[in-house]
Amino acid sequence: MTNDGVVLSDKQKKFRQIIKFLELIESVAENIPEDGNIVDFGCGKSYLTFAMYYYFNEILGKNISFTGLDLKSDVVSHCNGIAKELKYDRLNFFCNDINGYEYDKKVDMIVTLHACDTATDYALYFAIKNNVKNILSVPCCQHELFYQVSNDVMKPMLKHGIRKERFSALLTDSVRGLLLEACGYRVNIMEFVDMEH
C-alpha cells in the first residue's frame, strides 16, 4: 500500500485473491477453536498469513497460532522480521519442505495459496495424515500430469499446450477432490477468482 493506504496498482490482483480467500476463511472460522493452530504451506511473502492472523486474533479475538512454511530462507527471515515488528507473537515462519513436514501439535486448518505443483499434494497428504478438519487450498502450476496425459481420442483437445494445461489442472483437481472425499472430507471445488486475477 501507499502511505495513504491505497493498494498499489501492481498488487491489485494479489489483493483481490487475499480478500476472496479471507471470505472463504470467514465461512469456516467458527470451526477453528479459540486456541487453534493453522499452518500455511508454501506461504511465500505471507500476505495471506498476516491477513489471517489479524482476522482471527485481532478481529475475532481468538488466540490462534500460525505457522508459515516456505523453501526460501530469505523470505522466511523477512516474514519473521515483520511478525516481530508487529508483535504477532503467535506467528512463526520456518524454512522447510512440505514433503515430510512434522508438526508437534494438533492442526485445525491448513491453507495453501498457490503451493506449486506437488506441494499442494504434500499439504493435502499432511492434512489427511494428521486428521486436519479444515483445508482451504488454491493450487497452481499443476505440471505433474501435463507430461503424462496422452489419449488418441482426445488428441484434438490436447494438441495445444494451453488446452492441455487447463485439462491437466482440471484432472488433477478432480482426482484430489475424489481422494479427499474417499478419506471422509466434504469437498467443494469452485472458481476462486476470475482467471484474469
PDB file of C-alpha atoms in Angstrom:
ATOM      1  CA  MET A   1       0.000   0.000   0.000  1.00  0.00           C
ATOM      2  CA  THR A   2       0.942   3.611  -0.325  1.00  0.00           C
ATOM      3  CA  ASN A   3       1.319   5.760   2.786  1.00  0.00           C
ATOM      4  CA  ASP A   4      -2.325   6.783   2.215  1.00  0.00           C
ATOM      5  CA  GLY A   5      -3.489   3.157   2.438  1.00  0.00           C
ATOM      6  CA  VAL A   6      -4.193   2.724  -1.291  1.00  0.00           C
ATOM      7  CA  VAL A   7      -3.314  -0.699  -2.717  1.00  0.00           C
ATOM      8  CA  LEU A   8      -0.567  -0.366  -5.336  1.00  0.00           C
ATOM      9  CA  SER A   9      -1.736  -0.966  -8.898  1.00  0.00           C
ATOM     10  CA  ASP A  10       0.711  -3.846  -9.460  1.00  0.00           C
ATOM     11  CA  LYS A  11      -0.617  -5.564  -6.301  1.00  0.00           C
ATOM     12  CA  GLN A  12      -4.345  -5.345  -7.153  1.00  0.00           C
ATOM     13  CA  LYS A  13      -4.563  -8.957  -8.358  1.00  0.00           C
ATOM     14  CA  LYS A  14      -2.900 -10.315  -5.214  1.00  0.00           C
ATOM     15  CA  PHE A  15      -5.127  -8.060  -3.087  1.00  0.00           C
ATOM     16  CA  ARG A  16      -8.271  -9.470  -4.769  1.00  0.00           C
ATOM     17  CA  GLN A  17      -7.036 -13.017  -4.153  1.00  0.00           C
ATOM     18  CA  ILE A  18      -6.405 -12.350  -0.477  1.00  0.00           C
ATOM     19  CA  ILE A  19      -9.797 -10.680   0.026  1.00  0.00           C
ATOM     20  CA  LYS A  20     -11.542 -13.626  -1.652  1.00  0.00           C
ATOM     21  CA  PHE A  21      -9.555 -16.100   0.426  1.00  0.00           C
ATOM     22  CA  LEU A  22     -10.499 -14.244   3.610  1.00  0.00           C
ATOM     23  CA  GLU A  23     -14.161 -14.535   2.606  1.00  0.00           C
ATOM     24  CA  LEU A  24     -13.677 -18.303   2.385  1.00  0.00           C
ATOM     25  CA  ILE A  25     -11.887 -18.336   5.737  1.00  0.00           C
ATOM     26  CA  GLU A  26     -14.749 -16.386   7.293  1.00  0.00           C
ATOM     27  CA  SER A  27     -17.081 -19.207   6.263  1.00  0.00           C
ATOM     28  CA  VAL A  28     -15.091 -21.785   8.289  1.00  0.00           C
ATOM     29  CA  ALA A  29     -13.864 -19.560  11.157  1.00  0.00           C
ATOM     30  CA  GLU A  30     -16.402 -20.988  13.602  1.00  0.00           C
ATOM     31  CA  ASN A  31     -14.796 -24.432  13.108  1.00  0.00           C
ATOM     32  CA  ILE A  32     -11.469 -23.220  14.489  1.00  0.00           C
ATOM     33  CA  PRO A  33     -11.177 -23.415  18.299  1.00  0.00           C
ATOM     34  CA  GLU A  34     -10.218 -20.377  20.363  1.00  0.00           C
ATOM     35  CA  ASP A  35      -6.625 -21.573  20.781  1.00  0.00           C
ATOM     36  CA  GLY A  36      -6.305 -23.408  17.469  1.00  0.00           C
ATOM     37  CA  ASN A  37      -3.364 -23.945  15.146  1.00  0.00           C
ATOM     38  CA  ILE A  38      -3.248 -23.056  11.465  1.00  0.00           C
ATOM     39  CA  VAL A  39      -0.442 -23.963   9.051  1.00  0.00           C
ATOM     40  CA  ASP A  40       0.120 -22.094   5.786  1.00  0.00           C
ATOM     41  CA  PHE A  41       2.017 -24.360   3.396  1.00  0.00           C
ATOM     42  CA  GLY A  42       4.058 -22.565   0.755  1.00  0.00           C
ATOM     43  CA  CYS A  43       3.386 -19.222   2.431  1.00  0.00           C
ATOM     44  CA  GLY A  44       5.753 -17.152   0.267  1.00  0.00           C
ATOM     45  CA  LYS A  45       5.720 -13.483   1.295  1.00  0.00           C
ATOM     46  CA  SER A  46       2.809 -14.343   3.593  1.00  0.00           C
ATOM     47  CA  TYR A  47       0.299 -11.672   2.639  1.00  0.00           C
ATOM     48  CA  LEU A  48      -2.433 -14.196   3.410  1.00  0.00           C
ATOM     49  CA  THR A  49      -0.837 -15.433   6.632  1.00  0.00           C
ATOM     50  CA  PHE A  50      -0.615 -11.937   8.086  1.00  0.00           C
ATOM     51  CA  ALA A  51      -4.185 -11.178   7.000  1.00  0.00           C
ATOM     52  CA  MET A  52      -5.433 -14.402   8.628  1.00  0.00           C
ATOM     53  CA  TYR A  53      -3.542 -13.659  11.823  1.00  0.00           C
ATOM     54  CA  TYR A  54      -5.118 -10.206  12.004  1.00  0.00           C
ATOM     55  CA  TYR A  55      -8.585 -11.567  11.203  1.00  0.00           C
ATOM     56  CA  PHE A  56      -8.557 -14.398  13.756  1.00  0.00           C
ATOM     57  CA  ASN A  57      -6.618 -12.756  16.575  1.00  0.00           C
ATOM     58  CA  GLU A  58      -7.437  -9.061  16.269  1.00  0.00           C
ATOM     59  CA  ILE A  59     -10.948  -9.045  14.789  1.00  0.00           C
ATOM     60  CA  LEU A  60     -12.358 -12.299  16.208  1.00  0.00           C
ATOM     61  CA  GLY A  61     -10.323 -12.098  19.427  1.00  0.00           C
ATOM     62  CA  LYS A  62      -9.099 -15.689  19.278  1.00  0.00           C
ATOM     63  CA  ASN A  63      -5.623 -16.915  20.244  1.00  0.00           C
ATOM     64  CA  ILE A  64      -4.750 -18.803  17.093  1.00  0.00           C
ATOM     65  CA  SER A  65      -1.148 -19.848  16.478  1.00  0.00           C
ATOM     66  CA  PHE A  66       0.076 -19.662  12.906  1.00  0.00           C
ATOM     67  CA  THR A  67       2.946 -21.420  11.210  1.00  0.00           C
ATOM     68  CA  GLY A  68       4.122 -20.405   7.756  1.00  0.00           C
ATOM     69  CA  LEU A  69       6.282 -22.811   5.777  1.00  0.00           C
ATOM     70  CA  ASP A  70       8.332 -21.984   2.706  1.00  0.00           C
ATOM     71  CA  LEU A  71      11.523 -23.129   0.980  1.00  0.00           C
ATOM     72  CA  LYS A  72      13.094 -19.677   0.613  1.00  0.00           C
ATOM     73  CA  SER A  73      15.167 -18.793   3.682  1.00  0.00           C
ATOM     74  CA  ASP A  74      15.398 -15.075   2.824  1.00  0.00           C
ATOM     75  CA  VAL A  75      11.606 -14.822   2.550  1.00  0.00           C
ATOM     76  CA  VAL A  76      11.132 -16.731   5.814  1.00  0.00           C
ATOM     77  CA  SER A  77      13.607 -14.422   7.568  1.00  0.00           C
ATOM     78  CA  HIS A  78      11.843 -11.346   6.172  1.00  0.00           C
ATOM     79  CA  CYS A  79       8.424 -12.595   7.328  1.00  0.00           C
ATOM     80  CA  ASN A  80       9.711 -13.421  10.823  1.00  0.00           C
ATOM     81  CA  GLY A  81      11.069  -9.870  10.998  1.00  0.00           C
ATOM     82  CA  ILE A  82       7.688  -8.393  10.102  1.00  0.00           C
ATOM     83  CA  ALA A  83       5.902 -10.651  12.612  1.00  0.00           C
ATOM     84  CA  LYS A  84       8.299  -9.491  15.331  1.00  0.00           C
ATOM     85  CA  GLU A  85       7.857  -5.833  14.360  1.00  0.00           C
ATOM     86  CA  LEU A  86       4.056  -6.210  14.521  1.00  0.00           C
ATOM     87  CA  LYS A  87       4.313  -8.092  17.837  1.00  0.00           C
ATOM     88  CA  TYR A  88       2.498 -11.067  16.311  1.00  0.00           C
ATOM     89  CA  ASP A  89       3.946 -13.477  18.856  1.00  0.00           C
ATOM     90  CA  ARG A  90       1.773 -16.405  17.776  1.00  0.00           C
ATOM     91  CA  LEU A  91       3.052 -16.254  14.191  1.00  0.00           C
ATOM     92  CA  ASN A  92       6.239 -18.065  13.162  1.00  0.00           C
ATOM     93  CA  PHE A  93       7.786 -18.870   9.819  1.00  0.00           C
ATOM     94  CA  PHE A  94      10.084 -21.769   9.037  1.00  0.00           C
ATOM     95  CA  CYS A  95      12.221 -22.751   6.090  1.00  0.00           C
ATOM     96  CA  ASN A  96      11.151 -26.320   5.480  1.00  0.00           C
ATOM     97  CA  ASP A  97       9.922 -28.670   2.789  1.00  0.00           C
ATOM     98  CA  ILE A  98       6.224 -29.543   2.905  1.00  0.00           C
ATOM     99  CA  ASN A  99       7.058 -33.129   1.967  1.00  0.00           C
ATOM    100  CA  GLY A 100       7.595 -34.982   5.230  1.00  0.00           C
ATOM    101  CA  TYR A 101       6.888 -31.967   7.454  1.00  0.00           C
ATOM    102  CA  GLU A 102       6.018 -32.870  11.053  1.00  0.00           C
ATOM    103  CA  TYR A 103       4.086 -30.651  13.466  1.00  0.00           C
ATOM    104  CA  ASP A 104       4.011 -31.464  17.177  1.00  0.00           C
ATOM    105  CA  LYS A 105       0.550 -30.027  17.934  1.00  0.00           C
ATOM    106  CA  LYS A 106      -2.968 -30.613  16.660  1.00  0.00           C
ATOM    107  CA  VAL A 107      -3.551 -28.633  13.463  1.00  0.00           C
ATOM    108  CA  ASP A 108      -7.078 -27.273  12.994  1.00  0.00           C
ATOM    109  CA  MET A 109      -6.704 -25.896   9.475  1.00  0.00           C
ATOM    110  CA  ILE A 110      -4.209 -25.874   6.655  1.00  0.00           C
ATOM    111  CA  VAL A 111      -4.148 -23.360   3.846  1.00  0.00           C
ATOM    112  CA  THR A 112      -2.249 -23.320   0.599  1.00  0.00           C
ATOM    113  CA  LEU A 113      -2.422 -20.311  -1.656  1.00  0.00           C
ATOM    114  CA  HIS A 114      -0.583 -21.257  -4.841  1.00  0.00           C
ATOM    115  CA  ALA A 115       1.596 -24.050  -3.496  1.00  0.00           C
ATOM    116  CA  CYS A 116       3.149 -25.104  -6.782  1.00  0.00           C
ATOM    117  CA  ASP A 117       2.923 -28.493  -8.475  1.00  0.00           C
ATOM    118  CA  THR A 118       3.042 -31.377  -5.993  1.00  0.00           C
ATOM    119  CA  ALA A 119       3.454 -29.052  -2.979  1.00  0.00           C
ATOM    120  CA  THR A 120      -0.347 -28.923  -2.828  1.00  0.00           C
ATOM    121  CA  ASP A 121      -0.454 -32.724  -2.772  1.00  0.00           C
ATOM    122  CA  TYR A 122       2.050 -32.895   0.078  1.00  0.00           C
ATOM    123  CA  ALA A 123      -0.036 -30.369   2.020  1.00  0.00           C
ATOM    124  CA  LEU A 124      -3.217 -32.378   1.411  1.00  0.00           C
ATOM    125  CA  TYR A 125      -1.408 -35.548   2.484  1.00  0.00           C
ATOM    126  CA  PHE A 126      -0.300 -33.792   5.682  1.00  0.00           C
ATOM    127  CA  ALA A 127      -3.928 -32.824   6.363  1.00  0.00           C
ATOM    128  CA  ILE A 128      -5.234 -36.345   5.789  1.00  0.00           C
ATOM    129  CA  LYS A 129      -2.448 -37.998   7.794  1.00  0.00           C
ATOM    130  CA  ASN A 130      -2.941 -35.610  10.730  1.00  0.00           C
ATOM    131  CA  ASN A 131      -6.752 -35.610  10.600  1.00  0.00           C
ATOM    132  CA  VAL A 132      -6.912 -31.859   9.934  1.00  0.00           C
ATOM    133  CA  LYS A 133     -10.596 -30.956   9.733  1.00  0.00           C
ATOM    134  CA  ASN A 134     -10.369 -27.819   7.572  1.00  0.00           C
ATOM    135  CA  ILE A 135      -8.471 -27.482   4.297  1.00  0.00           C
ATOM    136  CA  LEU A 136      -8.508 -24.377   2.105  1.00  0.00           C
ATOM    137  CA  SER A 137      -6.350 -24.848  -0.957  1.00  0.00           C
ATOM    138  CA  VAL A 138      -5.743 -22.895  -4.139  1.00  0.00           C
ATOM    139  CA  PRO A 139      -3.386 -24.989  -6.274  1.00  0.00           C
ATOM    140  CA  CYS A 140      -1.338 -23.663  -9.163  1.00  0.00           C
ATOM    141  CA  CYS A 141       1.126 -24.720 -11.863  1.00  0.00           C
ATOM    142  CA  GLN A 142      -0.005 -28.320 -11.909  1.00  0.00           C
ATOM    143  CA  HIS A 143       2.539 -29.867 -14.251  1.00  0.00           C
ATOM    144  CA  GLU A 144       2.692 -33.375 -12.818  1.00  0.00           C
ATOM    145  CA  LEU A 145       0.019 -34.792 -15.159  1.00  0.00           C
ATOM    146  CA  PHE A 146       0.753 -32.420 -18.049  1.00  0.00           C
ATOM    147  CA  TYR A 147       3.613 -34.584 -19.330  1.00  0.00           C
ATOM    148  CA  GLN A 148       1.747 -37.831 -18.663  1.00  0.00           C
ATOM    149  CA  VAL A 149      -1.571 -37.099 -20.366  1.00  0.00           C
ATOM    150  CA  SER A 150      -1.869 -38.852 -23.686  1.00  0.00           C
ATOM    151  CA  ASN A 151      -5.031 -40.063 -25.385  1.00  0.00           C
ATOM    152  CA  ASP A 152      -5.674 -40.646 -29.099  1.00  0.00           C
ATOM    153  CA  VAL A 153      -9.387 -39.826 -28.844  1.00  0.00           C
ATOM    154  CA  MET A 154      -8.637 -36.524 -27.101  1.00  0.00           C
ATOM    155  CA  LYS A 155      -5.718 -35.607 -29.363  1.00  0.00           C
ATOM    156  CA  PRO A 156      -7.502 -32.577 -30.883  1.00  0.00           C
ATOM    157  CA  MET A 157      -8.067 -31.138 -27.407  1.00  0.00           C
ATOM    158  CA  LEU A 158      -4.587 -31.965 -26.134  1.00  0.00           C
ATOM    159  CA  LYS A 159      -2.807 -30.709 -29.256  1.00  0.00           C
ATOM    160  CA  HIS A 160      -2.265 -27.170 -27.978  1.00  0.00           C
ATOM    161  CA  GLY A 161      -0.362 -26.516 -24.754  1.00  0.00           C
ATOM    162  CA  ILE A 162      -2.828 -24.091 -23.199  1.00  0.00           C
ATOM    163  CA  ARG A 163      -5.753 -26.526 -23.502  1.00  0.00           C
ATOM    164  CA  LYS A 164      -3.623 -29.446 -22.329  1.00  0.00           C
ATOM    165  CA  GLU A 165      -2.516 -27.349 -19.348  1.00  0.00           C
ATOM    166  CA  ARG A 166      -6.104 -26.499 -18.397  1.00  0.00           C
ATOM    167  CA  PHE A 167      -7.228 -30.095 -18.866  1.00  0.00           C
ATOM    168  CA  SER A 168      -4.340 -31.321 -16.702  1.00  0.00           C
ATOM    169  CA  ALA A 169      -5.295 -28.832 -13.987  1.00  0.00           C
ATOM    170  CA  LEU A 170      -8.959 -29.923 -14.080  1.00  0.00           C
ATOM    171  CA  LEU A 171      -7.976 -33.583 -13.991  1.00  0.00           C
ATOM    172  CA  THR A 172      -5.540 -33.013 -11.113  1.00  0.00           C
ATOM    173  CA  ASP A 173      -8.102 -31.128  -9.027  1.00  0.00           C
ATOM    174  CA  SER A 174     -10.784 -33.722  -9.802  1.00  0.00           C
ATOM    175  CA  VAL A 175      -8.535 -36.531  -8.567  1.00  0.00           C
ATOM    176  CA  ARG A 176      -7.587 -34.519  -5.476  1.00  0.00           C
ATOM    177  CA  GLY A 177     -11.269 -33.928  -4.701  1.00  0.00           C
ATOM    178  CA  LEU A 178     -12.138 -37.605  -5.119  1.00  0.00           C
ATOM    179  CA  LEU A 179      -9.256 -38.674  -2.882  1.00  0.00           C
ATOM    180  CA  LEU A 180     -10.321 -36.226  -0.179  1.00  0.00           C
ATOM    181  CA  GLU A 181     -13.911 -37.494  -0.395  1.00  0.00           C
ATOM    182  CA  ALA A 182     -12.644 -41.079  -0.139  1.00  0.00           C
ATOM    183  CA  CYS A 183     -10.909 -40.012   3.090  1.00  0.00           C
ATOM    184  CA  GLY A 184     -14.177 -38.667   4.511  1.00  0.00           C
ATOM    185  CA  TYR A 185     -13.894 -34.971   3.659  1.00  0.00           C
ATOM    186  CA  ARG A 186     -16.766 -32.887   2.337  1.00  0.00           C
ATOM    187  CA  VAL A 187     -15.309 -31.247  -0.766  1.00  0.00           C
ATOM    188  CA  ASN A 188     -16.338 -28.074  -2.556  1.00  0.00           C
ATOM    189  CA  ILE A 189     -14.393 -27.191  -5.692  1.00  0.00           C
ATOM    190  CA  MET A 190     -15.094 -23.724  -7.015  1.00  0.00           C
ATOM    191  CA  GLU A 191     -13.619 -20.927  -9.049  1.00  0.00           C
ATOM    192  CA  PHE A 192     -11.523 -18.972  -6.581  1.00  0.00           C
ATOM    193  CA  VAL A 193     -11.167 -15.737  -8.537  1.00  0.00           C
ATOM    194  CA  ASP A 194     -11.544 -14.922 -12.229  1.00  0.00           C
ATOM    195  CA  MET A 195      -8.656 -16.241 -14.347  1.00  0.00           C
ATOM    196  CA  GLU A 196      -7.502 -12.656 -15.037  1.00  0.00           C
ATOM    197  CA  HIS A 197      -6.700 -12.260 -11.326  1.00  0.00           C
TER     198      HIS A 197
END
